[in-house]
Amino acid sequence: MDRARPLGNARVRFAPDNEFGANGDGAEVMFTLLKQPSMSDEQFAADAAWVEKDLAALKSILESANDTSNDGKDHGKQR
């Protein structure tokens, strides 16, 4: 069984509305994965795989939330 383990801190920052506009009805997510000097290539690849899984989960959540907002009904889906 895979078990998540804490690997350090993560910072999340949201940009305020600004004069440059937005991405239409969409959003943009940027993630930077840094390889620590003490990490092997295998450890870094494993971290990258976890990030890829997390981003896929985020995409799924956001897309399902978008599906529920199209007709204004909740349909019992998690947001």
PDB file of N, CA and C in Angstrom:
ATOM      1  N   MET A   1       0.843  -1.169   0.000  1.00  0.00           N
ATOM      2  CA  MET A   1       0.000   0.000   0.000  1.00  0.00           C
ATOM      3  C   MET A   1       0.894   1.240   0.000  1.00  0.00           C
ATOM      4  N   ASP A   2       0.563   2.206  -0.864  1.00  0.00           N
ATOM      5  CA  ASP A   2       1.307   3.457  -0.908  1.00  0.00           C
ATOM      6  C   ASP A   2       0.918   4.316   0.283  1.00  0.00           C
ATOM      7  N   ARG A   3       1.903   4.900   0.899  1.00  0.00           N
ATOM      8  CA  ARG A   3       1.638   5.803   2.021  1.00  0.00           C
ATOM      9  C   ARG A   3       2.324   7.119   1.742  1.00  0.00           C
ATOM     10  N   ALA A   4       1.550   8.176   1.870  1.00  0.00           N
ATOM     11  CA  ALA A   4       2.132   9.502   1.701  1.00  0.00           C
ATOM     12  C   ALA A   4       2.998   9.812   2.902  1.00  0.00           C
ATOM     13  N   ARG A   5       4.097  10.476   2.661  1.00  0.00           N
ATOM     14  CA  ARG A   5       4.958  10.879   3.765  1.00  0.00           C
ATOM     15  C   ARG A   5       5.301  12.343   3.578  1.00  0.00           C
ATOM     16  N   PRO A   6       5.388  13.064   4.672  1.00  0.00           N
ATOM     17  CA  PRO A   6       5.698  14.483   4.542  1.00  0.00           C
ATOM     18  C   PRO A   6       7.117  14.663   4.012  1.00  0.00           C
ATOM     19  N   LEU A   7       7.241  15.492   3.004  1.00  0.00           N
ATOM     20  CA  LEU A   7       8.547  15.732   2.397  1.00  0.00           C
ATOM     21  C   LEU A   7       8.994  17.174   2.545  1.00  0.00           C
ATOM     22  N   GLY A   8       8.210  17.972   3.230  1.00  0.00           N
ATOM     23  CA  GLY A   8       8.587  19.367   3.403  1.00  0.00           C
ATOM     24  C   GLY A   8       7.378  20.263   3.277  1.00  0.00           C
ATOM     25  N   ASN A   9       7.648  21.524   3.183  1.00  0.00           N
ATOM     26  CA  ASN A   9       6.589  22.520   3.115  1.00  0.00           C
ATOM     27  C   ASN A   9       6.193  22.796   1.679  1.00  0.00           C
ATOM     28  N   ALA A  10       4.969  23.198   1.518  1.00  0.00           N
ATOM     29  CA  ALA A  10       4.480  23.638   0.214  1.00  0.00           C
ATOM     30  C   ALA A  10       3.810  24.987   0.410  1.00  0.00           C
ATOM     31  N   ARG A  11       4.015  25.869  -0.530  1.00  0.00           N
ATOM     32  CA  ARG A  11       3.376  27.179  -0.480  1.00  0.00           C
ATOM     33  C   ARG A  11       2.382  27.279  -1.616  1.00  0.00           C
ATOM     34  N   VAL A  12       1.218  27.809  -1.312  1.00  0.00           N
ATOM     35  CA  VAL A  12       0.194  28.055  -2.329  1.00  0.00           C
ATOM     36  C   VAL A  12      -0.068  29.550  -2.313  1.00  0.00           C
ATOM     37  N   ARG A  13      -0.055  30.129  -3.501  1.00  0.00           N
ATOM     38  CA  ARG A  13      -0.277  31.566  -3.599  1.00  0.00           C
ATOM     39  C   ARG A  13      -1.305  31.817  -4.691  1.00  0.00           C
ATOM     40  N   PHE A  14      -2.308  32.614  -4.394  1.00  0.00           N
ATOM     41  CA  PHE A  14      -3.328  32.983  -5.359  1.00  0.00           C
ATOM     42  C   PHE A  14      -3.097  34.428  -5.760  1.00  0.00           C
ATOM     43  N   ALA A  15      -3.096  34.675  -7.049  1.00  0.00           N
ATOM     44  CA  ALA A  15      -2.933  36.044  -7.535  1.00  0.00           C
ATOM     45  C   ALA A  15      -4.268  36.763  -7.429  1.00  0.00           C
ATOM     46  N   PRO A  16      -4.256  37.991  -6.942  1.00  0.00           N
ATOM     47  CA  PRO A  16      -5.510  38.750  -6.873  1.00  0.00           C
ATOM     48  C   PRO A  16      -5.958  39.160  -8.275  1.00  0.00           C
ATOM     49  N   ASP A  17      -7.241  39.469  -8.399  1.00  0.00           N
ATOM     50  CA  ASP A  17      -7.722  40.018  -9.664  1.00  0.00           C
ATOM     51  C   ASP A  17      -6.849  41.214 -10.010  1.00  0.00           C
ATOM     52  N   ASN A  18      -6.541  41.348 -11.292  1.00  0.00           N
ATOM     53  CA  ASN A  18      -5.676  42.452 -11.682  1.00  0.00           C
ATOM     54  C   ASN A  18      -6.056  42.962 -13.059  1.00  0.00           C
ATOM     55  N   GLU A  19      -5.447  44.041 -13.472  1.00  0.00           N
ATOM     56  CA  GLU A  19      -5.781  44.697 -14.735  1.00  0.00           C
ATOM     57  C   GLU A  19      -5.375  43.890 -15.959  1.00  0.00           C
ATOM     58  N   PHE A  20      -4.582  42.862 -15.796  1.00  0.00           N
ATOM     59  CA  PHE A  20      -4.119  42.084 -16.937  1.00  0.00           C
ATOM     60  C   PHE A  20      -5.132  41.025 -17.371  1.00  0.00           C
ATOM     61  N   GLY A  21      -6.186  40.860 -16.622  1.00  0.00           N
ATOM     62  CA  GLY A  21      -7.238  39.926 -17.008  1.00  0.00           C
ATOM     63  C   GLY A  21      -7.011  38.542 -16.437  1.00  0.00           C
ATOM     64  N   ALA A  22      -7.816  37.636 -16.938  1.00  0.00           N
ATOM     65  CA  ALA A  22      -7.749  36.249 -16.457  1.00  0.00           C
ATOM     66  C   ALA A  22      -7.653  35.326 -17.656  1.00  0.00           C
ATOM     67  N   ASN A  23      -7.803  34.062 -17.407  1.00  0.00           N
ATOM     68  CA  ASN A  23      -7.712  33.048 -18.438  1.00  0.00           C
ATOM     69  C   ASN A  23      -9.129  32.645 -18.859  1.00  0.00           C
ATOM     70  N   GLY A  24      -9.928  33.618 -19.265  1.00  0.00           N
ATOM     71  CA  GLY A  24     -11.314  33.328 -19.639  1.00  0.00           C
ATOM     72  C   GLY A  24     -12.042  32.714 -18.472  1.00  0.00           C
ATOM     73  N   ASP A  25     -12.709  31.591 -18.736  1.00  0.00           N
ATOM     74  CA  ASP A  25     -13.390  30.865 -17.666  1.00  0.00           C
ATOM     75  C   ASP A  25     -12.471  29.837 -17.022  1.00  0.00           C
ATOM     76  N   GLY A  26     -11.225  29.754 -17.487  1.00  0.00           N
ATOM     77  CA  GLY A  26     -10.297  28.732 -17.013  1.00  0.00           C
ATOM     78  C   GLY A  26      -9.402  29.221 -15.895  1.00  0.00           C
ATOM     79  N   ALA A  27      -8.490  28.369 -15.563  1.00  0.00           N
ATOM     80  CA  ALA A  27      -7.504  28.669 -14.534  1.00  0.00           C
ATOM     81  C   ALA A  27      -6.170  28.081 -14.969  1.00  0.00           C
ATOM     82  N   GLU A  28      -5.127  28.576 -14.377  1.00  0.00           N
ATOM     83  CA  GLU A  28      -3.799  28.087 -14.682  1.00  0.00           C
ATOM     84  C   GLU A  28      -3.146  27.657 -13.386  1.00  0.00           C
ATOM     85  N   VAL A  29      -2.577  26.462 -13.384  1.00  0.00           N
ATOM     86  CA  VAL A  29      -1.880  25.957 -12.212  1.00  0.00           C
ATOM     87  C   VAL A  29      -0.429  25.725 -12.620  1.00  0.00           C
ATOM     88  N   MET A  30       0.475  26.265 -11.843  1.00  0.00           N
ATOM     89  CA  MET A  30       1.888  26.081 -12.112  1.00  0.00           C
ATOM     90  C   MET A  30       2.511  25.398 -10.898  1.00  0.00           C
ATOM     91  N   PHE A  31       3.344  24.431 -11.165  1.00  0.00           N
ATOM     92  CA  PHE A  31       3.981  23.686 -10.092  1.00  0.00           C
ATOM     93  C   PHE A  31       5.454  23.569 -10.425  1.00  0.00           C
ATOM     94  N   THR A  32       6.309  23.889  -9.469  1.00  0.00           N
ATOM     95  CA  THR A  32       7.747  23.763  -9.668  1.00  0.00           C
ATOM     96  C   THR A  32       8.270  22.681  -8.733  1.00  0.00           C
ATOM     97  N   LEU A  33       8.885  21.679  -9.306  1.00  0.00           N
ATOM     98  CA  LEU A  33       9.471  20.592  -8.523  1.00  0.00           C
ATOM     99  C   LEU A  33      10.976  20.763  -8.559  1.00  0.00           C
ATOM    100  N   LEU A  34      11.569  20.925  -7.399  1.00  0.00           N
ATOM    101  CA  LEU A  34      13.006  21.138  -7.310  1.00  0.00           C
ATOM    102  C   LEU A  34      13.697  19.870  -6.829  1.00  0.00           C
ATOM    103  N   LYS A  35      14.798  19.555  -7.445  1.00  0.00           N
ATOM    104  CA  LYS A  35      15.601  18.407  -7.023  1.00  0.00           C
ATOM    105  C   LYS A  35      16.609  18.894  -5.995  1.00  0.00           C
ATOM    106  N   GLN A  36      16.487  18.359  -4.800  1.00  0.00           N
ATOM    107  CA  GLN A  36      17.413  18.712  -3.734  1.00  0.00           C
ATOM    108  C   GLN A  36      18.786  18.095  -4.021  1.00  0.00           C
ATOM    109  N   PRO A  37      19.849  18.746  -3.607  1.00  0.00           N
ATOM    110  CA  PRO A  37      21.189  18.219  -3.901  1.00  0.00           C
ATOM    111  C   PRO A  37      21.415  16.799  -3.392  1.00  0.00           C
ATOM    112  N   SER A  38      20.758  16.439  -2.310  1.00  0.00           N
ATOM    113  CA  SER A  38      20.968  15.108  -1.732  1.00  0.00           C
ATOM    114  C   SER A  38      20.093  14.022  -2.376  1.00  0.00           C
ATOM    115  N   MET A  39      19.221  14.395  -3.306  1.00  0.00           N
ATOM    116  CA  MET A  39      18.300  13.433  -3.920  1.00  0.00           C
ATOM    117  C   MET A  39      18.962  12.681  -5.065  1.00  0.00           C
ATOM    118  N   SER A  40      18.680  11.401  -5.118  1.00  0.00           N
ATOM    119  CA  SER A  40      19.125  10.611  -6.271  1.00  0.00           C
ATOM    120  C   SER A  40      18.155  10.852  -7.427  1.00  0.00           C
ATOM    121  N   ASP A  41      18.561  10.459  -8.609  1.00  0.00           N
ATOM    122  CA  ASP A  41      17.669  10.585  -9.764  1.00  0.00           C
ATOM    123  C   ASP A  41      16.400   9.762  -9.555  1.00  0.00           C
ATOM    124  N   GLU A  42      16.527   8.622  -8.898  1.00  0.00           N
ATOM    125  CA  GLU A  42      15.375   7.768  -8.643  1.00  0.00           C
ATOM    126  C   GLU A  42      14.404   8.422  -7.662  1.00  0.00           C
ATOM    127  N   GLN A  43      14.925   9.068  -6.626  1.00  0.00           N
ATOM    128  CA  GLN A  43      14.062   9.768  -5.670  1.00  0.00           C
ATOM    129  C   GLN A  43      13.335  10.929  -6.348  1.00  0.00           C
ATOM    130  N   PHE A  44      14.043  11.657  -7.185  1.00  0.00           N
ATOM    131  CA  PHE A  44      13.428  12.770  -7.891  1.00  0.00           C
ATOM    132  C   PHE A  44      12.334  12.274  -8.835  1.00  0.00           C
ATOM    133  N   ALA A  45      12.594  11.166  -9.547  1.00  0.00           N
ATOM    134  CA  ALA A  45      11.584  10.597 -10.444  1.00  0.00           C
ATOM    135  C   ALA A  45      10.358  10.145  -9.662  1.00  0.00           C
ATOM    136  N   ALA A  46      10.563   9.590  -8.472  1.00  0.00           N
ATOM    137  CA  ALA A  46       9.438   9.166  -7.632  1.00  0.00           C
ATOM    138  C   ALA A  46       8.622  10.385  -7.191  1.00  0.00           C
ATOM    139  N   ASP A  47       9.299  11.455  -6.798  1.00  0.00           N
ATOM    140  CA  ASP A  47       8.591  12.687  -6.426  1.00  0.00           C
ATOM    141  C   ASP A  47       7.808  13.236  -7.609  1.00  0.00           C
ATOM    142  N   ALA A  48       8.414  13.226  -8.782  1.00  0.00           N
ATOM    143  CA  ALA A  48       7.736  13.723  -9.983  1.00  0.00           C
ATOM    144  C   ALA A  48       6.493  12.887 -10.277  1.00  0.00           C
ATOM    145  N   ALA A  49       6.565  11.584 -10.051  1.00  0.00           N
ATOM    146  CA  ALA A  49       5.403  10.714 -10.275  1.00  0.00           C
ATOM    147  C   ALA A  49       4.271  11.067  -9.311  1.00  0.00           C
ATOM    148  N   TRP A  50       4.604  11.372  -8.046  1.00  0.00           N
ATOM    149  CA  TRP A  50       3.583  11.781  -7.077  1.00  0.00           C
ATOM    150  C   TRP A  50       2.946  13.094  -7.492  1.00  0.00           C
ATOM    151  N   VAL A  51       3.760  14.024  -7.964  1.00  0.00           N
ATOM    152  CA  VAL A  51       3.232  15.312  -8.410  1.00  0.00           C
ATOM    153  C   VAL A  51       2.283  15.104  -9.585  1.00  0.00           C
ATOM    154  N   GLU A  52       2.672  14.235 -10.502  1.00  0.00           N
ATOM    155  CA  GLU A  52       1.821  13.955 -11.658  1.00  0.00           C
ATOM    156  C   GLU A  52       0.479  13.380 -11.217  1.00  0.00           C
ATOM    157  N   LYS A  53       0.488  12.473 -10.240  1.00  0.00           N
ATOM    158  CA  LYS A  53      -0.765  11.913  -9.715  1.00  0.00           C
ATOM    159  C   LYS A  53      -1.613  12.997  -9.058  1.00  0.00           C
ATOM    160  N   ASP A  54      -0.977  13.865  -8.273  1.00  0.00           N
ATOM    161  CA  ASP A  54      -1.713  14.943  -7.605  1.00  0.00           C
ATOM    162  C   ASP A  54      -2.323  15.910  -8.607  1.00  0.00           C
ATOM    163  N   LEU A  55      -1.580  16.252  -9.647  1.00  0.00           N
ATOM    164  CA  LEU A  55      -2.113  17.170 -10.660  1.00  0.00           C
ATOM    165  C   LEU A  55      -3.260  16.534 -11.435  1.00  0.00           C
ATOM    166  N   ALA A  56      -3.172  15.235 -11.697  1.00  0.00           N
ATOM    167  CA  ALA A  56      -4.270  14.537 -12.373  1.00  0.00           C
ATOM    168  C   ALA A  56      -5.523  14.537 -11.489  1.00  0.00           C
ATOM    169  N   ALA A  57      -5.336  14.346 -10.185  1.00  0.00           N
ATOM    170  CA  ALA A  57      -6.470  14.378  -9.255  1.00  0.00           C
ATOM    171  C   ALA A  57      -7.085  15.779  -9.210  1.00  0.00           C
ATOM    172  N   LEU A  58      -6.239  16.805  -9.169  1.00  0.00           N
ATOM    173  CA  LEU A  58      -6.736  18.173  -9.174  1.00  0.00           C
ATOM    174  C   LEU A  58      -7.526  18.457 -10.447  1.00  0.00           C
ATOM    175  N   LYS A  59      -7.009  18.011 -11.579  1.00  0.00           N
ATOM    176  CA  LYS A  59      -7.706  18.200 -12.859  1.00  0.00           C
ATOM    177  C   LYS A  59      -9.079  17.546 -12.827  1.00  0.00           C
ATOM    178  N   SER A  60      -9.144  16.329 -12.312  1.00  0.00           N
ATOM    179  CA  SER A  60     -10.411  15.607 -12.224  1.00  0.00           C
ATOM    180  C   SER A  60     -11.411  16.340 -11.333  1.00  0.00           C
ATOM    181  N   ILE A  61     -10.945  16.818 -10.197  1.00  0.00           N
ATOM    182  CA  ILE A  61     -11.821  17.545  -9.271  1.00  0.00           C
ATOM    183  C   ILE A  61     -12.342  18.820  -9.922  1.00  0.00           C
ATOM    184  N   LEU A  62     -11.448  19.560 -10.551  1.00  0.00           N
ATOM    185  CA  LEU A  62     -11.860  20.821 -11.172  1.00  0.00           C
ATOM    186  C   LEU A  62     -12.808  20.592 -12.342  1.00  0.00           C
ATOM    187  N   GLU A  63     -12.559  19.559 -13.131  1.00  0.00           N
ATOM    188  CA  GLU A  63     -13.446  19.275 -14.256  1.00  0.00           C
ATOM    189  C   GLU A  63     -14.811  18.815 -13.787  1.00  0.00           C
ATOM    190  N   SER A  64     -14.867  18.024 -12.709  1.00  0.00           N
ATOM    191  CA  SER A  64     -16.171  17.570 -12.214  1.00  0.00           C
ATOM    192  C   SER A  64     -16.928  18.741 -11.588  1.00  0.00           C
ATOM    193  N   ALA A  65     -16.215  19.670 -10.950  1.00  0.00           N
ATOM    194  CA  ALA A  65     -16.869  20.856 -10.404  1.00  0.00           C
ATOM    195  C   ALA A  65     -17.415  21.714 -11.533  1.00  0.00           C
ATOM    196  N   ASN A  66     -16.704  21.785 -12.628  1.00  0.00           N
ATOM    197  CA  ASN A  66     -17.156  22.554 -13.782  1.00  0.00           C
ATOM    198  C   ASN A  66     -18.405  21.921 -14.386  1.00  0.00           C
ATOM    199  N   ASP A  67     -18.461  20.593 -14.412  1.00  0.00           N
ATOM    200  CA  ASP A  67     -19.642  19.903 -14.940  1.00  0.00           C
ATOM    201  C   ASP A  67     -20.889  20.239 -14.134  1.00  0.00           C
ATOM    202  N   THR A  68     -20.752  20.362 -12.806  1.00  0.00           N
ATOM    203  CA  THR A  68     -21.918  20.647 -11.970  1.00  0.00           C
ATOM    204  C   THR A  68     -22.353  22.093 -12.087  1.00  0.00           C
ATOM    205  N   SER A  69     -21.429  22.975 -12.456  1.00  0.00           N
ATOM    206  CA  SER A  69     -21.792  24.387 -12.501  1.00  0.00           C
ATOM    207  C   SER A  69     -22.465  24.771 -13.812  1.00  0.00           C
ATOM    208  N   ASN A  70     -22.449  23.907 -14.800  1.00  0.00           N
ATOM    209  CA  ASN A  70     -23.033  24.247 -16.096  1.00  0.00           C
ATOM    210  C   ASN A  70     -24.541  24.452 -16.037  1.00  0.00           C
ATOM    211  N   ASP A  71     -25.250  23.666 -15.223  1.00  0.00           N
ATOM    212  CA  ASP A  71     -26.704  23.824 -15.162  1.00  0.00           C
ATOM    213  C   ASP A  71     -27.180  24.356 -13.815  1.00  0.00           C
ATOM    214  N   GLY A  72     -26.226  24.708 -12.944  1.00  0.00           N
ATOM    215  CA  GLY A  72     -26.587  25.278 -11.655  1.00  0.00           C
ATOM    216  C   GLY A  72     -27.027  24.253 -10.628  1.00  0.00           C
ATOM    217  N   LYS A  73     -27.025  22.957 -10.972  1.00  0.00           N
ATOM    218  CA  LYS A  73     -27.429  21.914 -10.037  1.00  0.00           C
ATOM    219  C   LYS A  73     -26.192  21.216  -9.508  1.00  0.00           C
ATOM    220  N   ASP A  74     -26.278  20.755  -8.263  1.00  0.00           N
ATOM    221  CA  ASP A  74     -25.135  20.164  -7.596  1.00  0.00           C
ATOM    222  C   ASP A  74     -24.866  18.737  -8.072  1.00  0.00           C
ATOM    223  N   HIS A  75     -25.858  17.954  -8.361  1.00  0.00           N
ATOM    224  CA  HIS A  75     -25.736  16.564  -8.785  1.00  0.00           C
ATOM    225  C   HIS A  75     -24.998  15.689  -7.761  1.00  0.00           C
ATOM    226  N   GLY A  76     -24.825  16.164  -6.541  1.00  0.00           N
ATOM    227  CA  GLY A  76     -24.218  15.371  -5.497  1.00  0.00           C
ATOM    228  C   GLY A  76     -22.724  15.160  -5.646  1.00  0.00           C
ATOM    229  N   LYS A  77     -22.068  15.889  -6.504  1.00  0.00           N
ATOM    230  CA  LYS A  77     -20.630  15.706  -6.705  1.00  0.00           C
ATOM    231  C   LYS A  77     -19.844  16.588  -5.748  1.00  0.00           C
ATOM    232  N   GLN A  78     -18.662  16.091  -5.367  1.00  0.00           N
ATOM    233  CA  GLN A  78     -17.779  16.853  -4.499  1.00  0.00           C
ATOM    234  C   GLN A  78     -17.191  18.029  -5.256  1.00  0.00           C
ATOM    235  N   ARG A  79     -17.080  19.150  -4.577  1.00  0.00           N
ATOM    236  CA  ARG A  79     -16.467  20.332  -5.186  1.00  0.00           C
ATOM    237  C   ARG A  79     -15.167  20.641  -4.525  1.00  0.00           C
TER     238      ARG A  79
END
